[in-house]
């Protein structure tokens, strides 16, 4: 008999399959990354595709695992994962932070792992919050009008979004200051320029108490606007603004009288036989009538009242705005007059311009003619107008 030996075909395959994984807009990877970086950002949905091959046998399966973990996984950790899903290309929606792992297995059981770098798909704009403004002098005005440089504190946050709290991080924060629509200041508050950052290097929030100092000399107006612009690494941008008023110009006071014809000059005053009307003009953009102090005294007791204020707006920043009122000294008396003023930003006038007015702060108004009376002590008359005794006449003149 002849022994028959049956022959069987078989293959020995120790070579692991190869492949690549490509993320639209971001790049292509062909190995397992040991240290993840998070320098890839998009604000639109991205797609993930893969290629794979084996030189000795067929590919049995291709699967993927997507995670938000920021630490790279080892082969041992990947071997232990059971949540692998069949891979035939996937799309990553917005507002997600992720790493994609691809698992390629051939018919011989050889396994190859490929991973992408960390990526963020983020379409949420950064939030900008103004904290302040805070004035740099004491006391602080109660009316929101400042008479010094103004310090602005700024806080910017790139919101965490999605189920895994994804954020791409802040890329740049800048500001601009406008006075009456004209840019007077600008600058960069924060800039991120790391090419391949780790997740821990992404700046999710930024704040600074003295981020912006608004220059009082460059922005002396009631129309000062501060605008902060922020953009994240995915390209989402936003801006926010606040408005303040700065007034470093002190009020100017001018007082003139309509009657400057005195009837006699004396050491302390001049007498006027007609009434005097004082015209008061306070040039001030942020005028507050309650902050005008007028002091009038009269020896005869009567104190005149000021008429209501009228305002004529000035051009430009409004510093030329004229506020006018009148005081009529129309009753007799020895008068003293003084005036001072502060504006809503607490700037105080330095002096008063009385122009060419005669004795503007101390004078007498006397509109009353003298009253004369005569009284005799002997009224024993004979024959019409004859007296046989001495007669004394007492003369009284009533005159202020």
Short mmCIF file of C-alpha atoms in Angstrom, two decimals, residues 11-397:
data_model
loop_
_atom_site.label_atom_id
_atom_site.label_comp_id
_atom_site.label_asym_id
_atom_site.label_seq_id
_atom_site.Cartn_x
_atom_site.Cartn_y
_atom_site.Cartn_z
CA UNK A 11 0.07 31.47 5.38
CA UNK A 12 2.18 32.92 8.14
CA UNK A 13 1.59 36.70 8.57
CA UNK A 14 3.41 38.68 11.23
CA UNK A 15 3.24 42.01 9.43
CA UNK A 16 0.75 44.48 10.82
CA UNK A 17 -1.50 46.35 8.42
CA UNK A 18 -0.79 49.95 7.50
CA UNK A 19 -3.07 52.91 7.05
CA UNK A 20 -3.73 56.62 7.35
CA UNK A 21 -6.48 58.71 8.90
CA UNK A 22 -7.35 62.08 7.40
CA UNK A 23 -9.39 64.87 8.99
CA UNK A 24 -10.71 67.43 6.53
CA UNK A 25 -8.86 70.78 6.81
CA UNK A 26 -6.61 69.44 9.57
CA UNK A 27 -4.23 66.84 8.13
CA UNK A 28 -3.27 63.16 7.88
CA UNK A 29 -1.76 60.80 10.46
CA UNK A 30 -0.27 57.31 10.03
CA UNK A 31 0.75 56.25 13.54
CA UNK A 32 -0.28 56.29 17.16
CA UNK A 33 0.57 59.65 18.75
CA UNK A 34 2.20 59.47 22.15
CA UNK A 35 1.72 63.14 23.22
CA UNK A 36 -1.41 64.95 22.10
CA UNK A 37 -1.53 68.62 21.15
CA UNK A 38 -4.68 70.69 20.60
CA UNK A 39 -3.68 73.14 17.89
CA UNK A 40 -6.35 72.19 15.35
CA UNK A 41 -9.54 74.25 15.38
CA UNK A 42 -12.54 74.69 13.13
CA UNK A 43 -15.89 76.41 13.47
CA UNK A 44 -17.53 74.11 10.89
CA UNK A 45 -18.32 70.38 10.81
CA UNK A 46 -15.36 68.25 9.69
CA UNK A 47 -15.18 64.75 8.17
CA UNK A 48 -12.80 61.92 9.06
CA UNK A 49 -11.71 59.33 6.47
CA UNK A 50 -9.12 56.55 6.45
CA UNK A 51 -7.08 54.37 4.08
CA UNK A 52 -5.65 50.95 4.97
CA UNK A 53 -3.74 48.02 3.43
CA UNK A 54 -2.01 44.78 4.26
CA UNK A 55 0.76 43.33 2.10
CA UNK A 56 0.22 39.68 3.07
CA UNK A 57 -3.43 39.17 3.85
CA UNK A 58 -6.84 40.77 3.84
CA UNK A 59 -8.16 43.46 6.19
CA UNK A 60 -10.71 41.93 8.50
CA UNK A 61 -12.11 45.08 10.13
CA UNK A 62 -11.63 48.82 10.56
CA UNK A 63 -13.18 50.51 13.58
CA UNK A 64 -12.87 53.81 15.40
CA UNK A 65 -13.04 55.22 18.88
CA UNK A 66 -13.71 58.93 19.47
CA UNK A 67 -12.93 60.47 22.83
CA UNK A 68 -12.59 63.86 24.51
CA UNK A 69 -9.71 62.68 26.70
CA UNK A 70 -6.75 65.04 26.46
CA UNK A 71 -4.16 62.43 27.35
CA UNK A 72 -2.90 60.11 24.60
CA UNK A 73 -3.86 56.47 25.02
CA UNK A 74 -1.35 53.64 24.91
CA UNK A 75 -1.67 50.38 22.97
CA UNK A 76 -2.49 48.58 26.21
CA UNK A 77 -5.28 51.04 26.98
CA UNK A 78 -6.66 50.76 23.45
CA UNK A 79 -6.60 46.95 23.63
CA UNK A 80 -8.86 47.19 26.70
CA UNK A 81 -11.48 49.36 25.02
CA UNK A 82 -14.66 47.57 24.02
CA UNK A 83 -16.55 50.54 22.56
CA UNK A 84 -15.00 50.41 19.10
CA UNK A 85 -17.49 51.15 16.31
CA UNK A 86 -17.32 50.13 12.64
CA UNK A 87 -15.62 52.82 10.61
CA UNK A 88 -16.69 53.98 7.18
CA UNK A 89 -15.93 57.67 7.54
CA UNK A 90 -17.55 59.93 10.10
CA UNK A 91 -18.54 63.61 10.48
CA UNK A 92 -17.72 65.57 13.62
CA UNK A 93 -20.43 68.12 14.50
CA UNK A 94 -19.72 71.54 15.94
CA UNK A 95 -18.98 72.25 19.57
CA UNK A 96 -16.93 69.17 20.24
CA UNK A 97 -13.40 68.46 21.42
CA UNK A 98 -12.06 65.13 20.26
CA UNK A 99 -9.33 62.68 19.32
CA UNK A 100 -10.07 59.87 16.83
CA UNK A 101 -8.40 56.46 17.15
CA UNK A 102 -8.54 54.01 14.21
CA UNK A 103 -8.13 50.26 14.77
CA UNK A 104 -7.14 48.15 11.72
CA UNK A 105 -7.21 44.33 12.10
CA UNK A 106 -6.13 41.85 9.40
CA UNK A 107 -7.19 38.21 8.94
CA UNK A 108 -4.14 37.02 10.88
CA UNK A 109 -5.17 39.07 13.88
CA UNK A 110 -2.46 41.72 13.54
CA UNK A 111 -3.63 45.08 14.88
CA UNK A 112 -2.53 48.60 13.99
CA UNK A 113 -3.65 51.71 15.89
CA UNK A 114 -3.58 55.19 14.39
CA UNK A 115 -4.63 58.37 16.16
CA UNK A 116 -5.22 61.99 15.24
CA UNK A 117 -4.04 64.92 17.24
CA UNK A 118 -6.46 66.75 19.53
CA UNK A 119 -9.02 68.85 17.65
CA UNK A 120 -11.79 71.29 18.54
CA UNK A 121 -14.82 72.07 16.40
CA UNK A 122 -16.30 75.20 17.91
CA UNK A 123 -18.89 77.61 16.51
CA UNK A 124 -19.68 79.45 19.76
CA UNK A 125 -18.48 83.06 19.95
CA UNK A 126 -16.52 84.21 23.00
CA UNK A 127 -18.35 86.08 25.72
CA UNK A 128 -16.98 89.49 26.64
CA UNK A 129 -17.85 91.18 29.89
CA UNK A 130 -16.93 94.66 31.05
CA UNK A 131 -16.23 94.89 34.74
CA UNK A 132 -16.28 98.55 35.68
CA UNK A 133 -15.42 101.07 34.62
CA UNK A 134 -13.57 102.00 37.78
CA UNK A 135 -12.35 105.53 38.34
CA UNK A 136 -8.78 106.03 39.48
CA UNK A 137 -9.39 108.99 41.85
CA UNK A 138 -11.23 109.44 45.12
CA UNK A 139 -13.99 110.35 45.63
CA UNK A 140 -15.81 108.76 42.73
CA UNK A 141 -18.47 110.87 41.08
CA UNK A 142 -22.03 109.68 41.57
CA UNK A 143 -23.19 110.73 38.09
CA UNK A 144 -20.97 108.46 36.00
CA UNK A 145 -18.90 111.37 34.69
CA UNK A 146 -15.19 111.23 35.35
CA UNK A 147 -12.54 113.94 35.60
CA UNK A 148 -9.46 111.72 35.38
CA UNK A 149 -8.06 108.75 33.47
CA UNK A 150 -10.56 105.89 33.66
CA UNK A 151 -9.50 102.30 34.30
CA UNK A 152 -11.54 99.58 32.58
CA UNK A 153 -11.44 95.98 33.78
CA UNK A 154 -12.19 93.38 31.09
CA UNK A 155 -13.12 89.72 31.35
CA UNK A 156 -13.35 87.43 28.30
CA UNK A 157 -14.52 83.81 28.30
CA UNK A 158 -14.55 81.22 25.51
CA UNK A 159 -17.62 79.18 26.52
CA UNK A 160 -17.42 75.46 27.02
CA UNK A 161 -19.92 73.80 24.71
CA UNK A 162 -21.27 70.41 23.84
CA UNK A 163 -21.38 67.25 25.92
CA UNK A 164 -17.63 67.23 26.51
CA UNK A 165 -17.27 70.95 27.31
CA UNK A 166 -15.26 71.72 24.20
CA UNK A 167 -13.54 75.05 23.61
CA UNK A 168 -10.84 76.10 21.18
CA UNK A 169 -9.37 78.77 23.45
CA UNK A 170 -8.87 82.49 23.04
CA UNK A 171 -6.61 83.63 20.22
CA UNK A 172 -6.67 87.42 20.48
CA UNK A 173 -8.28 90.20 22.51
CA UNK A 174 -7.91 93.82 21.43
CA UNK A 175 -9.56 97.14 22.15
CA UNK A 176 -10.31 100.52 20.60
CA UNK A 177 -11.34 103.81 22.22
CA UNK A 178 -13.39 106.39 20.33
CA UNK A 179 -14.00 110.04 21.20
CA UNK A 180 -16.90 111.56 19.27
CA UNK A 181 -16.50 108.78 16.70
CA UNK A 182 -12.75 109.32 16.20
CA UNK A 183 -10.38 106.55 17.33
CA UNK A 184 -8.00 107.84 19.97
CA UNK A 185 -6.51 104.66 21.47
CA UNK A 186 -6.12 100.99 20.57
CA UNK A 187 -4.06 98.01 21.58
CA UNK A 188 -3.70 94.22 21.95
CA UNK A 189 -4.73 92.89 25.36
CA UNK A 190 -3.97 89.21 24.74
CA UNK A 191 -2.50 87.11 21.93
CA UNK A 192 -2.08 83.32 21.65
CA UNK A 193 0.67 82.19 19.28
CA UNK A 194 1.60 78.64 20.32
CA UNK A 195 1.68 76.47 17.19
CA UNK A 196 1.10 73.02 18.73
CA UNK A 197 -0.38 73.68 22.17
CA UNK A 198 -1.31 71.08 24.69
CA UNK A 199 -4.87 71.20 25.94
CA UNK A 200 -3.67 72.80 29.16
CA UNK A 201 -2.13 75.66 27.21
CA UNK A 202 -5.45 76.68 25.63
CA UNK A 203 -6.70 79.88 27.28
CA UNK A 204 -10.39 79.44 28.07
CA UNK A 205 -10.78 82.65 30.11
CA UNK A 206 -8.85 85.90 30.48
CA UNK A 207 -9.37 88.90 32.73
CA UNK A 208 -7.46 91.92 33.95
CA UNK A 209 -8.54 94.59 36.42
CA UNK A 210 -6.61 97.40 34.73
CA UNK A 211 -6.85 96.18 31.15
CA UNK A 212 -7.53 99.58 29.59
CA UNK A 213 -6.66 103.07 30.82
CA UNK A 214 -8.76 105.63 28.97
CA UNK A 215 -6.67 108.81 28.62
CA UNK A 216 -8.58 111.83 29.94
CA UNK A 217 -6.71 114.26 27.70
CA UNK A 218 -7.48 112.29 24.53
CA UNK A 219 -11.11 111.64 25.45
CA UNK A 220 -12.53 114.77 27.04
CA UNK A 221 -16.17 114.42 25.96
CA UNK A 222 -19.53 112.90 26.85
CA UNK A 223 -19.26 110.49 23.92
CA UNK A 224 -16.44 108.10 24.78
CA UNK A 225 -16.88 104.51 23.57
CA UNK A 226 -14.67 101.55 24.47
CA UNK A 227 -14.94 98.48 22.20
CA UNK A 228 -13.34 95.11 23.00
CA UNK A 229 -12.93 92.51 20.25
CA UNK A 230 -12.23 88.82 20.89
CA UNK A 231 -11.62 85.87 18.56
CA UNK A 232 -11.07 82.23 19.51
CA UNK A 233 -8.76 79.76 17.82
CA UNK A 234 -11.60 78.36 15.72
CA UNK A 235 -12.18 81.80 14.20
CA UNK A 236 -15.36 82.73 16.11
CA UNK A 237 -15.33 86.42 16.95
CA UNK A 238 -17.41 88.84 18.98
CA UNK A 239 -17.26 92.31 20.41
CA UNK A 240 -18.78 94.32 23.24
CA UNK A 241 -18.73 97.98 24.15
CA UNK A 242 -19.38 100.39 26.97
CA UNK A 243 -19.78 104.17 27.04
CA UNK A 244 -18.46 106.67 29.55
CA UNK A 245 -18.21 110.43 29.97
CA UNK A 246 -15.01 112.31 30.78
CA UNK A 247 -14.98 115.98 31.73
CA UNK A 248 -11.72 117.65 32.74
CA UNK A 249 -12.83 121.19 31.88
CA UNK A 250 -13.74 123.41 34.85
CA UNK A 251 -16.83 125.64 34.62
CA UNK A 252 -16.23 129.26 33.56
CA UNK A 253 -18.38 131.94 35.21
CA UNK A 254 -19.01 135.37 33.71
CA UNK A 255 -21.13 138.01 35.49
CA UNK A 256 -22.10 141.35 33.94
CA UNK A 257 -24.44 144.13 35.13
CA UNK A 258 -26.74 146.20 32.97
CA UNK A 259 -26.35 149.28 35.19
CA UNK A 260 -22.79 150.45 35.68
CA UNK A 261 -23.51 154.14 36.28
CA UNK A 262 -22.74 154.82 39.91
CA UNK A 263 -23.93 157.93 41.70
CA UNK A 264 -21.02 158.30 44.07
CA UNK A 265 -17.82 156.44 44.85
CA UNK A 266 -17.02 155.50 48.43
CA UNK A 267 -14.53 153.31 50.21
CA UNK A 268 -16.62 150.13 50.18
CA UNK A 269 -19.40 150.59 47.68
CA UNK A 270 -20.99 152.58 44.92
CA UNK A 271 -24.54 153.88 45.09
CA UNK A 272 -27.00 153.29 42.30
CA UNK A 273 -30.34 155.09 42.12
CA UNK A 274 -31.76 152.55 39.65
CA UNK A 275 -32.00 148.79 39.93
CA UNK A 276 -29.15 146.55 38.71
CA UNK A 277 -29.65 143.26 36.87
CA UNK A 278 -26.82 140.74 36.94
CA UNK A 279 -26.49 138.44 33.94
CA UNK A 280 -24.80 135.16 34.91
CA UNK A 281 -23.33 132.92 32.18
CA UNK A 282 -21.75 129.61 33.21
CA UNK A 283 -19.98 127.87 30.35
CA UNK A 284 -20.13 124.17 31.15
CA UNK A 285 -20.97 120.95 29.30
CA UNK A 286 -22.17 119.00 32.34
CA UNK A 287 -23.98 121.81 34.09
CA UNK A 288 -25.98 121.14 37.26
CA UNK A 289 -27.90 124.11 38.65
CA UNK A 290 -27.95 122.50 42.09
CA UNK A 291 -24.16 122.79 42.20
CA UNK A 292 -24.21 126.58 41.67
CA UNK A 293 -23.65 128.42 44.94
CA UNK A 294 -24.80 132.06 45.14
CA UNK A 295 -24.41 134.11 48.30
CA UNK A 296 -26.26 137.44 48.54
CA UNK A 297 -26.66 139.62 51.60
CA UNK A 298 -28.72 142.82 52.01
CA UNK A 299 -28.75 145.13 55.01
CA UNK A 300 -32.45 145.78 54.38
CA UNK A 301 -33.26 142.06 54.52
CA UNK A 302 -34.60 141.54 51.01
CA UNK A 303 -32.64 138.98 48.92
CA UNK A 304 -33.49 138.68 45.21
CA UNK A 305 -34.04 135.30 43.57
CA UNK A 306 -32.40 133.92 40.46
CA UNK A 307 -34.51 133.32 37.35
CA UNK A 308 -34.58 129.91 35.62
CA UNK A 309 -31.59 128.77 33.59
CA UNK A 310 -31.57 128.68 29.80
CA UNK A 311 -29.03 126.66 27.84
CA UNK A 312 -27.43 127.09 24.42
CA UNK A 313 -25.51 124.02 23.34
CA UNK A 314 -21.89 124.41 22.29
CA UNK A 315 -20.24 122.65 19.35
CA UNK A 316 -17.58 119.95 19.37
CA UNK A 317 -17.38 118.20 22.71
CA UNK A 318 -19.87 120.67 24.20
CA UNK A 319 -17.43 122.51 26.46
CA UNK A 320 -18.76 125.78 25.02
CA UNK A 321 -22.33 125.16 26.24
CA UNK A 322 -23.65 128.42 27.78
CA UNK A 323 -26.06 128.33 30.72
CA UNK A 324 -27.62 131.73 31.49
CA UNK A 325 -29.69 133.17 34.33
CA UNK A 326 -30.45 136.66 35.77
CA UNK A 327 -30.70 138.27 39.19
CA UNK A 328 -32.50 141.61 39.58
CA UNK A 329 -31.31 143.81 42.45
CA UNK A 330 -34.48 145.90 42.36
CA UNK A 331 -34.98 146.74 46.02
CA UNK A 332 -33.07 149.17 48.22
CA UNK A 333 -30.19 147.87 50.28
CA UNK A 334 -26.49 147.43 50.74
CA UNK A 335 -25.68 144.25 48.82
CA UNK A 336 -22.83 141.74 48.74
CA UNK A 337 -22.64 139.13 45.99
CA UNK A 338 -20.53 135.97 45.48
CA UNK A 339 -20.86 132.97 43.15
CA UNK A 340 -19.09 129.65 42.61
CA UNK A 341 -19.87 126.45 40.71
CA UNK A 342 -18.89 122.80 40.31
CA UNK A 343 -19.95 120.57 37.43
CA UNK A 344 -21.33 117.03 37.49
CA UNK A 345 -17.75 115.68 37.32
CA UNK A 346 -16.87 117.75 40.44
CA UNK A 347 -14.62 120.19 38.54
CA UNK A 348 -14.78 123.57 40.29
CA UNK A 349 -14.43 127.03 38.77
CA UNK A 350 -11.20 128.85 39.61
CA UNK A 351 -12.38 132.46 39.45
CA UNK A 352 -15.22 134.67 38.23
CA UNK A 353 -14.94 137.03 35.27
CA UNK A 354 -16.87 140.23 36.02
CA UNK A 355 -15.69 141.78 32.72
CA UNK A 356 -15.86 145.59 33.19
CA UNK A 357 -18.67 145.65 35.72
CA UNK A 358 -18.48 148.38 38.38
CA UNK A 359 -18.14 147.09 41.96
CA UNK A 360 -19.76 143.72 41.15
CA UNK A 361 -19.46 142.14 44.58
CA UNK A 362 -20.51 145.00 46.87
CA UNK A 363 -22.84 147.95 46.11
CA UNK A 364 -25.92 149.87 47.26
CA UNK A 365 -29.19 150.31 45.42
CA UNK A 366 -31.14 153.40 46.56
CA UNK A 367 -34.24 154.20 44.54
CA UNK A 368 -35.98 156.15 47.36
CA UNK A 369 -35.85 159.97 47.44
CA UNK A 370 -34.95 161.57 50.82
CA UNK A 371 -37.92 162.37 53.10
CA UNK A 372 -37.61 165.68 55.00
CA UNK A 373 -39.77 166.78 57.98
CA UNK A 374 -39.58 169.97 60.11
CA UNK A 375 -41.00 170.28 63.66
CA UNK A 376 -41.19 173.57 65.67
CA UNK A 377 -41.27 173.74 69.47
CA UNK A 378 -43.19 177.07 69.51
CA UNK A 379 -46.43 177.26 67.61
CA UNK A 380 -47.95 180.24 69.58
CA UNK A 381 -48.50 182.46 66.60
CA UNK A 382 -50.02 185.96 66.61
CA UNK A 383 -51.36 187.93 63.72
CA UNK A 384 -50.63 185.13 61.25
CA UNK A 385 -46.90 184.66 61.59
CA UNK A 386 -45.59 186.55 64.58
CA UNK A 387 -44.07 184.95 67.69
CA UNK A 388 -43.02 186.71 70.90
CA UNK A 389 -40.72 183.87 71.99
CA UNK A 390 -37.77 182.04 70.50
CA UNK A 391 -38.75 179.34 68.06
CA UNK A 392 -36.59 176.22 67.42
CA UNK A 393 -37.08 174.21 64.26
CA UNK A 394 -36.09 170.51 64.35
CA UNK A 395 -35.32 169.17 60.83
CA UNK A 396 -35.41 165.40 60.17
CA UNK A 397 -34.11 163.84 56.92
#
